[in-house]
PDB file of C-alpha atoms and ligand atoms in Angstrom:
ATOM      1  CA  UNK A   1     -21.939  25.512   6.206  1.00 50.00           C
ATOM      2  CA  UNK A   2     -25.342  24.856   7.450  1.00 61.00           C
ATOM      3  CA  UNK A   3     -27.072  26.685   9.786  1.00 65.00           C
ATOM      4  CA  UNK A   4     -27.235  25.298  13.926  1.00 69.00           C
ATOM      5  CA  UNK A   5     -30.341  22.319  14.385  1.00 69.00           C
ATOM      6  CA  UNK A   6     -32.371  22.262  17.385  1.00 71.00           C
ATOM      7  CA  UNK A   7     -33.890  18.849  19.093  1.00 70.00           C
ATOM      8  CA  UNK A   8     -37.667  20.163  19.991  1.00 68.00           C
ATOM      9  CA  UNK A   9     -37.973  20.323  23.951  1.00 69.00           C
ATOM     10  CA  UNK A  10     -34.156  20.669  24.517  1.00 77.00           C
ATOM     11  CA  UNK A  11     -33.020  23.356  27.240  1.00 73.00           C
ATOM     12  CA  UNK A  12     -31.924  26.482  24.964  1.00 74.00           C
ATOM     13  CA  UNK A  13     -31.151  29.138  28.027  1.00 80.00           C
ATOM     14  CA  UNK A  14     -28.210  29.334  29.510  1.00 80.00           C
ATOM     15  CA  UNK A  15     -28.233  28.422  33.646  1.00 84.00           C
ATOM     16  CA  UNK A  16     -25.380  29.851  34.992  1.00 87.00           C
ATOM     17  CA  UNK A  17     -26.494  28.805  38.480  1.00 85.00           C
ATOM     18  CA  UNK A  18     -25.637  24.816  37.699  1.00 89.00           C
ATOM     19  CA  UNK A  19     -22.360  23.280  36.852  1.00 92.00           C
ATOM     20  CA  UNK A  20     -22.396  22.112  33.304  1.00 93.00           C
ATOM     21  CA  UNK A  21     -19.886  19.409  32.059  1.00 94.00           C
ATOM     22  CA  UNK A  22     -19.124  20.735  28.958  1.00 94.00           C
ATOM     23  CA  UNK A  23     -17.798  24.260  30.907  1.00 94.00           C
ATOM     24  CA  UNK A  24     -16.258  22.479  33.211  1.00 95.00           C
ATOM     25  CA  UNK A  25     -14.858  20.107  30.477  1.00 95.00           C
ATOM     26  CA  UNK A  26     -13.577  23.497  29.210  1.00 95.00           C
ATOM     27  CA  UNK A  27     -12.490  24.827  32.017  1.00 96.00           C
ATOM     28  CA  UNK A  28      -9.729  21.800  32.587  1.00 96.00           C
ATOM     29  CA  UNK A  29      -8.464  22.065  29.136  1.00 95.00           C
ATOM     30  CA  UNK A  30      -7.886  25.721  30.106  1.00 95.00           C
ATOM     31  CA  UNK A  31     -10.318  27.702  28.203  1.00 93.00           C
ATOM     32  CA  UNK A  32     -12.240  30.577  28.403  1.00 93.00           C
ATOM     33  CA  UNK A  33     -15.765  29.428  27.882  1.00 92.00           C
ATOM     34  CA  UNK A  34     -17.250  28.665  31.453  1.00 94.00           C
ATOM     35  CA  UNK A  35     -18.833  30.552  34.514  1.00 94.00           C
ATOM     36  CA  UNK A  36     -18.019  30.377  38.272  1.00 96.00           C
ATOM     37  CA  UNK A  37     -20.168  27.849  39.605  1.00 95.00           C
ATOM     38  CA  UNK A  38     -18.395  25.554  36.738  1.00 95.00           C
ATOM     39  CA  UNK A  39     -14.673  26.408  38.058  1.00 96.00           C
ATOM     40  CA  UNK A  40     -15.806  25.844  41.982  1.00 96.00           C
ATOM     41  CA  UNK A  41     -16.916  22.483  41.152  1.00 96.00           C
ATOM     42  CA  UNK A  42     -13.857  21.874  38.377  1.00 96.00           C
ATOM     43  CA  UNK A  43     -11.500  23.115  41.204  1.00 97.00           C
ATOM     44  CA  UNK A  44     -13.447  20.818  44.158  1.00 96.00           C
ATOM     45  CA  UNK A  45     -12.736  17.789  41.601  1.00 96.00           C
ATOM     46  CA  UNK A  46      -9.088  18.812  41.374  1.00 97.00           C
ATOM     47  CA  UNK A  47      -8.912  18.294  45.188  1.00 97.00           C
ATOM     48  CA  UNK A  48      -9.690  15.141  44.969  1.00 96.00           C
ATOM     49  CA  UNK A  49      -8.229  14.423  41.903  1.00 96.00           C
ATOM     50  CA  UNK A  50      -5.382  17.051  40.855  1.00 95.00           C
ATOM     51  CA  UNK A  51      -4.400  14.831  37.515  1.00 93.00           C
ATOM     52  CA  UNK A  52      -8.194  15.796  35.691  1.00 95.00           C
ATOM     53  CA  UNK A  53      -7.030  18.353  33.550  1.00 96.00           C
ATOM     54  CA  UNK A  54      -4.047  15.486  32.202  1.00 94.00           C
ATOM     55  CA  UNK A  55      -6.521  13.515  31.828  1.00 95.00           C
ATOM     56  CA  UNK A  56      -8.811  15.956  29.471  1.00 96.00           C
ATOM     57  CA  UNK A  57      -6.082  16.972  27.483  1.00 96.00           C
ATOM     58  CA  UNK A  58      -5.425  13.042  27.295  1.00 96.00           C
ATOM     59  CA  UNK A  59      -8.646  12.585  25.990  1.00 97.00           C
ATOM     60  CA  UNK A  60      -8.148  15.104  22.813  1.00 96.00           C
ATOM     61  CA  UNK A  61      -5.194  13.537  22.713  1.00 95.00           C
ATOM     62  CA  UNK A  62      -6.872  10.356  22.163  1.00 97.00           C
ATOM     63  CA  UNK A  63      -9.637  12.071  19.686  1.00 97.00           C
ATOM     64  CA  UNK A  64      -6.926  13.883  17.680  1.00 96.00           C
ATOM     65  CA  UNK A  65      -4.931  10.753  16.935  1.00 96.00           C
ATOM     66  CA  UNK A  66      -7.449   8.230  16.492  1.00 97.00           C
ATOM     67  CA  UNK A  67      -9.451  10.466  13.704  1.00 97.00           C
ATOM     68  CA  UNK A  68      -6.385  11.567  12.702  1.00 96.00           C
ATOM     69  CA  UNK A  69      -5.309   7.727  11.872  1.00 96.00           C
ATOM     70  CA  UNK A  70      -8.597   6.706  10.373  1.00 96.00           C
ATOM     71  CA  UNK A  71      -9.196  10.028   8.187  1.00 95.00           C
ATOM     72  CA  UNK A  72      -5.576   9.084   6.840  1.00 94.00           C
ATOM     73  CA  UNK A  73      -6.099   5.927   5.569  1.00 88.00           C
ATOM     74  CA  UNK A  74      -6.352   5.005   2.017  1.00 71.00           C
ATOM     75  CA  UNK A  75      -9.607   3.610   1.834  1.00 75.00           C
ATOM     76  CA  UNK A  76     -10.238   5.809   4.632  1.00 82.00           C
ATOM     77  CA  UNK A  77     -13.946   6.979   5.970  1.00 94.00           C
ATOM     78  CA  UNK A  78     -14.331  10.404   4.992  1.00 96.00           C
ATOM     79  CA  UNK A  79     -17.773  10.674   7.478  1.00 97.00           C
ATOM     80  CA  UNK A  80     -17.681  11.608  10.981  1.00 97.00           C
ATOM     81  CA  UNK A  81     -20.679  11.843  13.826  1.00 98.00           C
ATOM     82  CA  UNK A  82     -19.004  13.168  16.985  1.00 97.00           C
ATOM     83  CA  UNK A  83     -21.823  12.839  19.514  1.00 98.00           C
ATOM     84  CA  UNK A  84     -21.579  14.776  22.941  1.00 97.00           C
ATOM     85  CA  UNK A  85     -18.843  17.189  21.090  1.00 96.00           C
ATOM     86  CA  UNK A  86     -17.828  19.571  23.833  1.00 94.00           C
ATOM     87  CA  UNK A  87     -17.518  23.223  23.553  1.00 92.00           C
ATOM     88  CA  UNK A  88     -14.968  24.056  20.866  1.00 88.00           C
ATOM     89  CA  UNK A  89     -11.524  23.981  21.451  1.00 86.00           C
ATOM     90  CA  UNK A  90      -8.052  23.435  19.219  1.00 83.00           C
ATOM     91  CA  UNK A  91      -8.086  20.832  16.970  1.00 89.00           C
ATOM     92  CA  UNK A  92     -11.688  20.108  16.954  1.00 92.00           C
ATOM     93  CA  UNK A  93     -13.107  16.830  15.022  1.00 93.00           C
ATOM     94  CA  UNK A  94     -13.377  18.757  11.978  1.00 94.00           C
ATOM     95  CA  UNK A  95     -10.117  20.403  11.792  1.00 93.00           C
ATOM     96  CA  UNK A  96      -8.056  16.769  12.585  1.00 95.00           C
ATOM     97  CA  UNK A  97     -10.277  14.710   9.847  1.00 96.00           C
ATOM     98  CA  UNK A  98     -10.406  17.688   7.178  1.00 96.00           C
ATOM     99  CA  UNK A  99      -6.678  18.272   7.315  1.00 95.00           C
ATOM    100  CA  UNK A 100      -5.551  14.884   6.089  1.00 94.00           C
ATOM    101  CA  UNK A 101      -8.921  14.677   3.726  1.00 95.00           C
ATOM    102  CA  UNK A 102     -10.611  17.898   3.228  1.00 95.00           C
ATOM    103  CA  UNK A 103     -13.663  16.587   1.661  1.00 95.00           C
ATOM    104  CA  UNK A 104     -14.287  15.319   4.938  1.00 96.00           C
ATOM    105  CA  UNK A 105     -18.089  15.866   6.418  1.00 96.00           C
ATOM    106  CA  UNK A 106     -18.996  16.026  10.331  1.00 96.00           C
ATOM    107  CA  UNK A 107     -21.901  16.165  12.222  1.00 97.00           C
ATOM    108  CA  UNK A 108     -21.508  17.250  16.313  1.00 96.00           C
ATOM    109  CA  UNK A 109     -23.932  16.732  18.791  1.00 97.00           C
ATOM    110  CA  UNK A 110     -24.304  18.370  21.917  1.00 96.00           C
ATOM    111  CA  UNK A 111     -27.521  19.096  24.176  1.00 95.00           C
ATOM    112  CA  UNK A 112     -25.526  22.082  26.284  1.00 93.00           C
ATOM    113  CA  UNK A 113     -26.872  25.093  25.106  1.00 90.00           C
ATOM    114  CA  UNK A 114     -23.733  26.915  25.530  1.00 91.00           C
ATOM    115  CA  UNK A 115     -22.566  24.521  22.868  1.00 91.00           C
ATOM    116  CA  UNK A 116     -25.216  25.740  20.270  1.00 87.00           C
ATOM    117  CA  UNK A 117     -24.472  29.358  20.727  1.00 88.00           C
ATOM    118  CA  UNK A 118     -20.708  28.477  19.907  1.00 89.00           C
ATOM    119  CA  UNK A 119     -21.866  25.967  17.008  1.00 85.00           C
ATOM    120  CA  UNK A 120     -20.030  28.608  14.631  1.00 80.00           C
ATOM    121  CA  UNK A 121     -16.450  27.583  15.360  1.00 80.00           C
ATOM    122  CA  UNK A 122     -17.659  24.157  14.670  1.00 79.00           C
ATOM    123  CA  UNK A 123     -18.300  25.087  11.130  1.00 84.00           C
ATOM    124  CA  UNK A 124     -15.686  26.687   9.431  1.00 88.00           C
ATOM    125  CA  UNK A 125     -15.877  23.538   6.921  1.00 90.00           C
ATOM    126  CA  UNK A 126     -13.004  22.980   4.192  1.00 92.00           C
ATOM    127  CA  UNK A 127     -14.309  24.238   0.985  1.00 95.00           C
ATOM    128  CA  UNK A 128     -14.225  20.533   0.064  1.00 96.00           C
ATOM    129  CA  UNK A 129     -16.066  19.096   2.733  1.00 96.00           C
ATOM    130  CA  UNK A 130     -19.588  19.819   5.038  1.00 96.00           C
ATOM    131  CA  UNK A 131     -20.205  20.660   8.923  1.00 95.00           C
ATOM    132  CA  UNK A 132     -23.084  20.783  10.654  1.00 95.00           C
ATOM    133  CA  UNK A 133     -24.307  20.846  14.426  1.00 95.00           C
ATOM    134  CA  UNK A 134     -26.974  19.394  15.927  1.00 95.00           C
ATOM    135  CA  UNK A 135     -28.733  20.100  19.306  1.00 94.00           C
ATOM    136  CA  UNK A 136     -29.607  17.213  20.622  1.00 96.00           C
ATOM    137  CA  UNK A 137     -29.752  14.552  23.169  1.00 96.00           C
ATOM    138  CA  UNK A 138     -27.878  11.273  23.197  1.00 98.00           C
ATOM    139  CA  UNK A 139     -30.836   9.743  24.670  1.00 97.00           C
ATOM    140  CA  UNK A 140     -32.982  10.509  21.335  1.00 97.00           C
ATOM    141  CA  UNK A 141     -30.520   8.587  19.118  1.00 98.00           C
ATOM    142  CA  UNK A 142     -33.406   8.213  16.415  1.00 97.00           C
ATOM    143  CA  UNK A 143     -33.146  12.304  16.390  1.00 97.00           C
ATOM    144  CA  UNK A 144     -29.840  12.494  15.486  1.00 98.00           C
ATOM    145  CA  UNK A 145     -29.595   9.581  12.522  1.00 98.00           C
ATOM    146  CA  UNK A 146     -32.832  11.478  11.304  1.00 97.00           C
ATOM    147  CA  UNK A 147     -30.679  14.732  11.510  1.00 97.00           C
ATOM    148  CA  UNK A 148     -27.020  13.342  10.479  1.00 98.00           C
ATOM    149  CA  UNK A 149     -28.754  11.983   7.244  1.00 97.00           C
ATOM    150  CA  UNK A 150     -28.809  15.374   6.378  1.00 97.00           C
ATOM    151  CA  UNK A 151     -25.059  15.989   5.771  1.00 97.00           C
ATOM    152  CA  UNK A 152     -23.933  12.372   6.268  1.00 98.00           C
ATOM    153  CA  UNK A 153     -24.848   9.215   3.574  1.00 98.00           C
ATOM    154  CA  UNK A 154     -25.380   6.851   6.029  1.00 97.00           C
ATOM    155  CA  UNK A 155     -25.510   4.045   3.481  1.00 97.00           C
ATOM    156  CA  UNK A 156     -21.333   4.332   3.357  1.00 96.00           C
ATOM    157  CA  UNK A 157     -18.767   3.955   6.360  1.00 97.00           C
ATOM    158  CA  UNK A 158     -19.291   6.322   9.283  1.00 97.00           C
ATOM    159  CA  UNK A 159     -16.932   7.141  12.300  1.00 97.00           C
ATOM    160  CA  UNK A 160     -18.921   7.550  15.060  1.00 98.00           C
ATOM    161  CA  UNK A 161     -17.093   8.959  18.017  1.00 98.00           C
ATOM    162  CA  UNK A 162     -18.469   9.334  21.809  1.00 98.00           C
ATOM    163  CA  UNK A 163     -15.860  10.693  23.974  1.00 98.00           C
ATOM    164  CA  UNK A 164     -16.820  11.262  27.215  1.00 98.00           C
ATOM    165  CA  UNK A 165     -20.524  11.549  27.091  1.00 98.00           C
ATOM    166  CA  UNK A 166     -21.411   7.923  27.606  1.00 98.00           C
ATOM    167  CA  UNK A 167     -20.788   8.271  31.322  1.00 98.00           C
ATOM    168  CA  UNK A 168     -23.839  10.390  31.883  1.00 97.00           C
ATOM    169  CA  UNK A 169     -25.723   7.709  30.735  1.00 97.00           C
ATOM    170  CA  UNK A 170     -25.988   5.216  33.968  1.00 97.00           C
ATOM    171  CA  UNK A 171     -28.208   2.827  33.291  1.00 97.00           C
ATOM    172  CA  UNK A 172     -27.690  -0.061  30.741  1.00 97.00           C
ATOM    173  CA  UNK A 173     -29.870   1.612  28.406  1.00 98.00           C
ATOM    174  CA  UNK A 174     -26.136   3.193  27.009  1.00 98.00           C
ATOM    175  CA  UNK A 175     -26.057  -0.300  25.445  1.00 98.00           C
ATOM    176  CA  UNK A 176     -28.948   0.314  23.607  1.00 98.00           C
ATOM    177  CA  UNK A 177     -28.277   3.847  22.701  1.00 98.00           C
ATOM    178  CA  UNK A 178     -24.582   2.478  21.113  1.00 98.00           C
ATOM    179  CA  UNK A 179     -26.874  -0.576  19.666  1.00 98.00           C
ATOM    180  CA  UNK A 180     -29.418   1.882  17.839  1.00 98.00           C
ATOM    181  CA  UNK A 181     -26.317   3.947  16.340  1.00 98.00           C
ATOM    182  CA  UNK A 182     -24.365   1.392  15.186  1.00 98.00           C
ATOM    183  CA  UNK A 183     -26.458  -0.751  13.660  1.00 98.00           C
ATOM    184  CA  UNK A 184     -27.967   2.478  11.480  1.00 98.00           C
ATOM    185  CA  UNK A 185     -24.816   2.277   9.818  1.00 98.00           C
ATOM    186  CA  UNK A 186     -22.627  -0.166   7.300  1.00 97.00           C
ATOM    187  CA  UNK A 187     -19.958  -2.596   7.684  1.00 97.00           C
ATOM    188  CA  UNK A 188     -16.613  -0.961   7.694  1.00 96.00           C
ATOM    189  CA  UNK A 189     -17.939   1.693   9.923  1.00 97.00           C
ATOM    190  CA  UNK A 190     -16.000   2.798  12.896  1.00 97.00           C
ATOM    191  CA  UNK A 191     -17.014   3.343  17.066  1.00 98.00           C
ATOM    192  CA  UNK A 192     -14.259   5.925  18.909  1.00 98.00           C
ATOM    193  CA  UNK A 193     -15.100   5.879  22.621  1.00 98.00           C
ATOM    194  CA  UNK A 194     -13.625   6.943  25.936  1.00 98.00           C
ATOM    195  CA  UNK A 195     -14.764   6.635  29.285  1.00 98.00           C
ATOM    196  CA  UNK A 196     -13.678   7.053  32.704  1.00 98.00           C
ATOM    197  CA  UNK A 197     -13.053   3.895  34.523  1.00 98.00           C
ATOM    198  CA  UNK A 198     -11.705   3.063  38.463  1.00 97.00           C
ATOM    199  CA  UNK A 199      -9.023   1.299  36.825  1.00 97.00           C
ATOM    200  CA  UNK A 200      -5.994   4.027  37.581  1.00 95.00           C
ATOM    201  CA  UNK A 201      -6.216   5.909  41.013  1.00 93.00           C
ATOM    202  CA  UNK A 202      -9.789   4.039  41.667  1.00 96.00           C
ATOM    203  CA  UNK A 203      -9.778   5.599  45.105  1.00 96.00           C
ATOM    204  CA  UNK A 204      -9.246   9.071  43.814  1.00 96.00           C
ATOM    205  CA  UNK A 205     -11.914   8.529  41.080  1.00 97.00           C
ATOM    206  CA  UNK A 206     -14.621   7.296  43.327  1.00 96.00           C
ATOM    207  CA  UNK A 207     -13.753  10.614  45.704  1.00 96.00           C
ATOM    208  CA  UNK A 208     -14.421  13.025  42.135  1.00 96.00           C
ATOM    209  CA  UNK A 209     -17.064  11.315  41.080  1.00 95.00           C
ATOM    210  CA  UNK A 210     -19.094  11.812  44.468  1.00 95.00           C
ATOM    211  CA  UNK A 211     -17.991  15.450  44.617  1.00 95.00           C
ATOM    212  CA  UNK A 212     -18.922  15.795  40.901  1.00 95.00           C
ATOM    213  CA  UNK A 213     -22.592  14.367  41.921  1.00 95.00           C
ATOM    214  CA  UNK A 214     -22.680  15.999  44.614  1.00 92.00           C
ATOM    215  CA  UNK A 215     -23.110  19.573  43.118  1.00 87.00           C
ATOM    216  CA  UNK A 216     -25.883  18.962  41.107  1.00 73.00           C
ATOM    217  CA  UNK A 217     -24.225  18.579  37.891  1.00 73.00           C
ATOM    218  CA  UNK A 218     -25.647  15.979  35.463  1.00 88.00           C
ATOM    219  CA  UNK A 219     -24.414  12.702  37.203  1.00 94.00           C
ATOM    220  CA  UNK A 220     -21.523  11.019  36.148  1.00 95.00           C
ATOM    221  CA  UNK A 221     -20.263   7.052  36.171  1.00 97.00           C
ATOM    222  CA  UNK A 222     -17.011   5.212  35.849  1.00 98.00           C
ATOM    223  CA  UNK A 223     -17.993   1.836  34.144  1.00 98.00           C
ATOM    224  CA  UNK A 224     -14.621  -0.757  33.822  1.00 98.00           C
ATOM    225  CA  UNK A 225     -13.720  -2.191  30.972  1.00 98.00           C
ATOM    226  CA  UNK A 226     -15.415  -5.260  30.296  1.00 98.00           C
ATOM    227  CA  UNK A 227     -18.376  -2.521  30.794  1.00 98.00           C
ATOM    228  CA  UNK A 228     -17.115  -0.289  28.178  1.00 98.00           C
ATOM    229  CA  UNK A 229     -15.599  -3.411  26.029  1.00 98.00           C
ATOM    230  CA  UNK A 230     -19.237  -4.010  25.990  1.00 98.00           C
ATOM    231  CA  UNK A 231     -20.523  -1.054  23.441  1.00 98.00           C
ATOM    232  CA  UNK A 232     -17.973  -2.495  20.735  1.00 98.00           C
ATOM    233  CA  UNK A 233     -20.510  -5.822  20.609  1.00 97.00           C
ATOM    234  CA  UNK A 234     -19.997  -6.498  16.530  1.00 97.00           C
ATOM    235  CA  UNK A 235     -16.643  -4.422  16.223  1.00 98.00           C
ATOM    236  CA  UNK A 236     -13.419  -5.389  16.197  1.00 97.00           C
ATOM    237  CA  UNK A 237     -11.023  -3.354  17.947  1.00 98.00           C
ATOM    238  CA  UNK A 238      -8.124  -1.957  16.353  1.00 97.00           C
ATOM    239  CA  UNK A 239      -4.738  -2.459  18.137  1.00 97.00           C
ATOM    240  CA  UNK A 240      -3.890  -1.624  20.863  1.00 97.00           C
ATOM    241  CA  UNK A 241      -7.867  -2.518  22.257  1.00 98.00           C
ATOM    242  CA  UNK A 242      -8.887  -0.776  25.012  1.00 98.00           C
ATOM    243  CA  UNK A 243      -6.782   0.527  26.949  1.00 98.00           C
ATOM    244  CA  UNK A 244      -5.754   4.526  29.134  1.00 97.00           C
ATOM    245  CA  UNK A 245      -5.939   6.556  26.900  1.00 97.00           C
ATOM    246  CA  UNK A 246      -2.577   8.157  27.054  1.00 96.00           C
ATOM    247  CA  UNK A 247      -1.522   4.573  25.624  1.00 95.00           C
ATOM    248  CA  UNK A 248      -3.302   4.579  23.015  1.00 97.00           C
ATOM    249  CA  UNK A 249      -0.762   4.660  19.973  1.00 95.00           C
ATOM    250  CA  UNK A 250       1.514   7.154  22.187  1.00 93.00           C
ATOM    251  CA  UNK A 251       3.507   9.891  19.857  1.00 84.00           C
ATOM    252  CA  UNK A 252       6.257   8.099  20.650  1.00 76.00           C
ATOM    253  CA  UNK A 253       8.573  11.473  19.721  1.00 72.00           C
ATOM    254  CA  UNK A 254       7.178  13.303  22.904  1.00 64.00           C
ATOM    255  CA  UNK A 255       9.530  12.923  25.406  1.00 60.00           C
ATOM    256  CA  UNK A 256       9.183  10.491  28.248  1.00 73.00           C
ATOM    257  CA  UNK A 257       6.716   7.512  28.631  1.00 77.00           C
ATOM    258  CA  UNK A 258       3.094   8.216  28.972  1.00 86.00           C
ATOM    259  CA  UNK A 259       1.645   7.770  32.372  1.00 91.00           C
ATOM    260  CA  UNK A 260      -1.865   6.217  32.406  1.00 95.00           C
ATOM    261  CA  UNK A 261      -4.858   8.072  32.787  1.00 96.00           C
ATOM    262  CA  UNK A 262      -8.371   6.873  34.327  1.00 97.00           C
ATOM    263  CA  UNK A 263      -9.629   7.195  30.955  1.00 98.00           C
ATOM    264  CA  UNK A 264      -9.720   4.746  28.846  1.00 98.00           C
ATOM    265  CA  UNK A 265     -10.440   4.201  25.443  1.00 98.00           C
ATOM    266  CA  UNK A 266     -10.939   2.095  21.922  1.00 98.00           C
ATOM    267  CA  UNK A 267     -11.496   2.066  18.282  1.00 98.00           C
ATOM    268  CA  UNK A 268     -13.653  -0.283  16.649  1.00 97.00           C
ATOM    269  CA  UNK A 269     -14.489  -1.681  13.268  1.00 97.00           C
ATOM    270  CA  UNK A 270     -17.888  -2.870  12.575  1.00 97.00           C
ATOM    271  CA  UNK A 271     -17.608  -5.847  11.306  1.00 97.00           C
TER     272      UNK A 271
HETATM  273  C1  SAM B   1     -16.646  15.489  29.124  1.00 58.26           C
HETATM  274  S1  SAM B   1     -17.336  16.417  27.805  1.00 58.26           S
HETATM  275  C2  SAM B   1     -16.429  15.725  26.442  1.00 58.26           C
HETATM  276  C3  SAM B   1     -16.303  16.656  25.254  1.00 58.26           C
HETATM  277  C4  SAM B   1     -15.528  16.104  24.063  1.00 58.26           C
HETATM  278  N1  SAM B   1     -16.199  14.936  23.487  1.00 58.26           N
HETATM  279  C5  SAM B   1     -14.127  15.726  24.450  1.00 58.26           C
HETATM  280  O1  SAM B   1     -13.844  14.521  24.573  1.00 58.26           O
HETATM  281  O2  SAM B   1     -13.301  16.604  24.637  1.00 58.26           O
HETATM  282  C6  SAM B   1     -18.931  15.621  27.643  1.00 58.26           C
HETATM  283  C7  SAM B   1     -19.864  16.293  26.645  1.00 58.26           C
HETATM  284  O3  SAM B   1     -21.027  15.483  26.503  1.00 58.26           O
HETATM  285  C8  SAM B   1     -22.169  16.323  26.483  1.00 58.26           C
HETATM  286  N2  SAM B   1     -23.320  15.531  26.936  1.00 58.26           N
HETATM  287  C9  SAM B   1     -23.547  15.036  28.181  1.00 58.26           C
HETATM  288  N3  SAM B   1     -24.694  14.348  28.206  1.00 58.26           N
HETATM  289  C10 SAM B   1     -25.205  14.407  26.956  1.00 58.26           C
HETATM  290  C11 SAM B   1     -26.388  13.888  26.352  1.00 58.26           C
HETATM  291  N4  SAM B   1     -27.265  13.179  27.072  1.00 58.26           N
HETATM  292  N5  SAM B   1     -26.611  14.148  25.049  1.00 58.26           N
HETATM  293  C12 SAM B   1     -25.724  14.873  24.315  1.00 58.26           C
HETATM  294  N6  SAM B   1     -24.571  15.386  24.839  1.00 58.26           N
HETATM  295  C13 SAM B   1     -24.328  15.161  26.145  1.00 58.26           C
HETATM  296  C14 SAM B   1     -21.829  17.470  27.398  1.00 58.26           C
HETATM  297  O4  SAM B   1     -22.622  18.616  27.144  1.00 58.26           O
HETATM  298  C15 SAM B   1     -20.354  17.679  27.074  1.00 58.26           C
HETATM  299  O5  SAM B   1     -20.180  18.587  26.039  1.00 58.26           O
END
């Protein structure tokens, strides 16, 4: 275990005056680790949109069986940078890739500094394998390759994972963000992202969005698909593509037929 990183200039205090995604994040997967102005807005979503806690838990879903799948294969990538990680929860990116190969070793980003006072339950490592957490901003992707070299060769295969965070990005500079990543890392590397789109229940997306922005929590975007088809530019998706994220290689031994969520989401190869 290493100790917590910090991006100079990042916000360390905790405001418990402004929504922050990750606690509201939190708060919809039903945990413990947020404050009252983040369940008024989480609940003011949920009026316009009551399925957004589905839709979160879809999401790990997602995360859980698409690292699950790639830690598990033979000649499988054993190194994982989850960027925009989320305050911990079950089955975090560690615990899913280290308990199919233990000698698996993660890096998590985050810039909420909620996040970095919780970095601990990020790092409860596998003997075998390596954890560390970085504080830092998407938007400084040069930051966090200087900081993921650290733990993480970046000369073999990476998985790097974005759930959720690339939709606080709004401007087309995401593309370069995703560009400057990727291309920092080999051939047979991997891109896991998800992203809310207008695709399922558009109207009732639109409606969450603008109460979401409308409280003064960092901004959020849909983007549709050929948008988000657009950050896999030199991967090649994996089946199924991109698609909700609930039908994304479904358990098919849970009962019933997944419904789709807003969400959507893909696995790439770098090719
Ligand atoms: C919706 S949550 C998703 C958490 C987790 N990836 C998941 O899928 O369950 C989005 C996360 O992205 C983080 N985030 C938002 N903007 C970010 C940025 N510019 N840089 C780093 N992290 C960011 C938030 O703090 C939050 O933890």
């Amino acid at each position: 275990m290493t100790e917590p990183v910090s991006q100079h200039g990042l916000q360390t205090d905790i405001d418990t005056t402004v929504p922050h995604t990750a606690r509201v994040w939190n708060y919809w997967l039903g945990g413990k680790d947020n404050y009252a102005v983040d369940r008024a807005v989480g609940d003011e979503v949920m009026t316009a949109m009551p399925d957004v806690p589905e839709a979160a838990r879809q999401d790990r879903a997602f995360m859980n069986r698409a690292i699950g799948y790639l830690a598990a294969q033979a000649d499988g990538v054993r190194q994982f940078l989850d960027i925009g990680t989320g305050l911990p929860t079950a089955n975090n990116t560690h615990e899913v890739a280290q308990a199919v190969a233990p000698e698996s070793a993660i890096v998590y980003v985050d810039n909420d500094p909620l996040i970095m006072t919780h970095a601990r339950a990020l790092l409860t490592s596998s003997p075998e394998g390596r954890t560390a957490y970085v504080h830092a901003d998407l938007r400084a992707p040069d930051t966090i390759l200087a900081a993921a070299r650290k733990t993480l060769d970046l000369d073999r295969p990476i998985v790097i994972s974005m759930l959720g965070v690339l939709n606080h990005i709004l401007g087309d500079e995401a593309y370069d963000i995703v560009g400057q990543l990727t291309a920092a890392v080999p051939t047979g590397s991997y891109l896991v992202i998800s992203h809310p789109t207008a695709e399922v229940r558009g109207d009732e997306v639109e409606e969450a969005m603008r109460r979401w922005n409308e409280q003064g929590a960092t901004p959020i975007r849909t983007r549709t698909p050929a948008e988000i088809a657009r950050f896999f530019h030199g991967f090649e998706l994996l089946e199924p593509g991109l698609v909700s994220l609930s039908l994304w290689r479904p358990n098919l031994t849970e009962v019933g037929q997944p419904q789709p969520v807003h969400g959507f989401g893909a696995v790439g190869r770098k090719l």
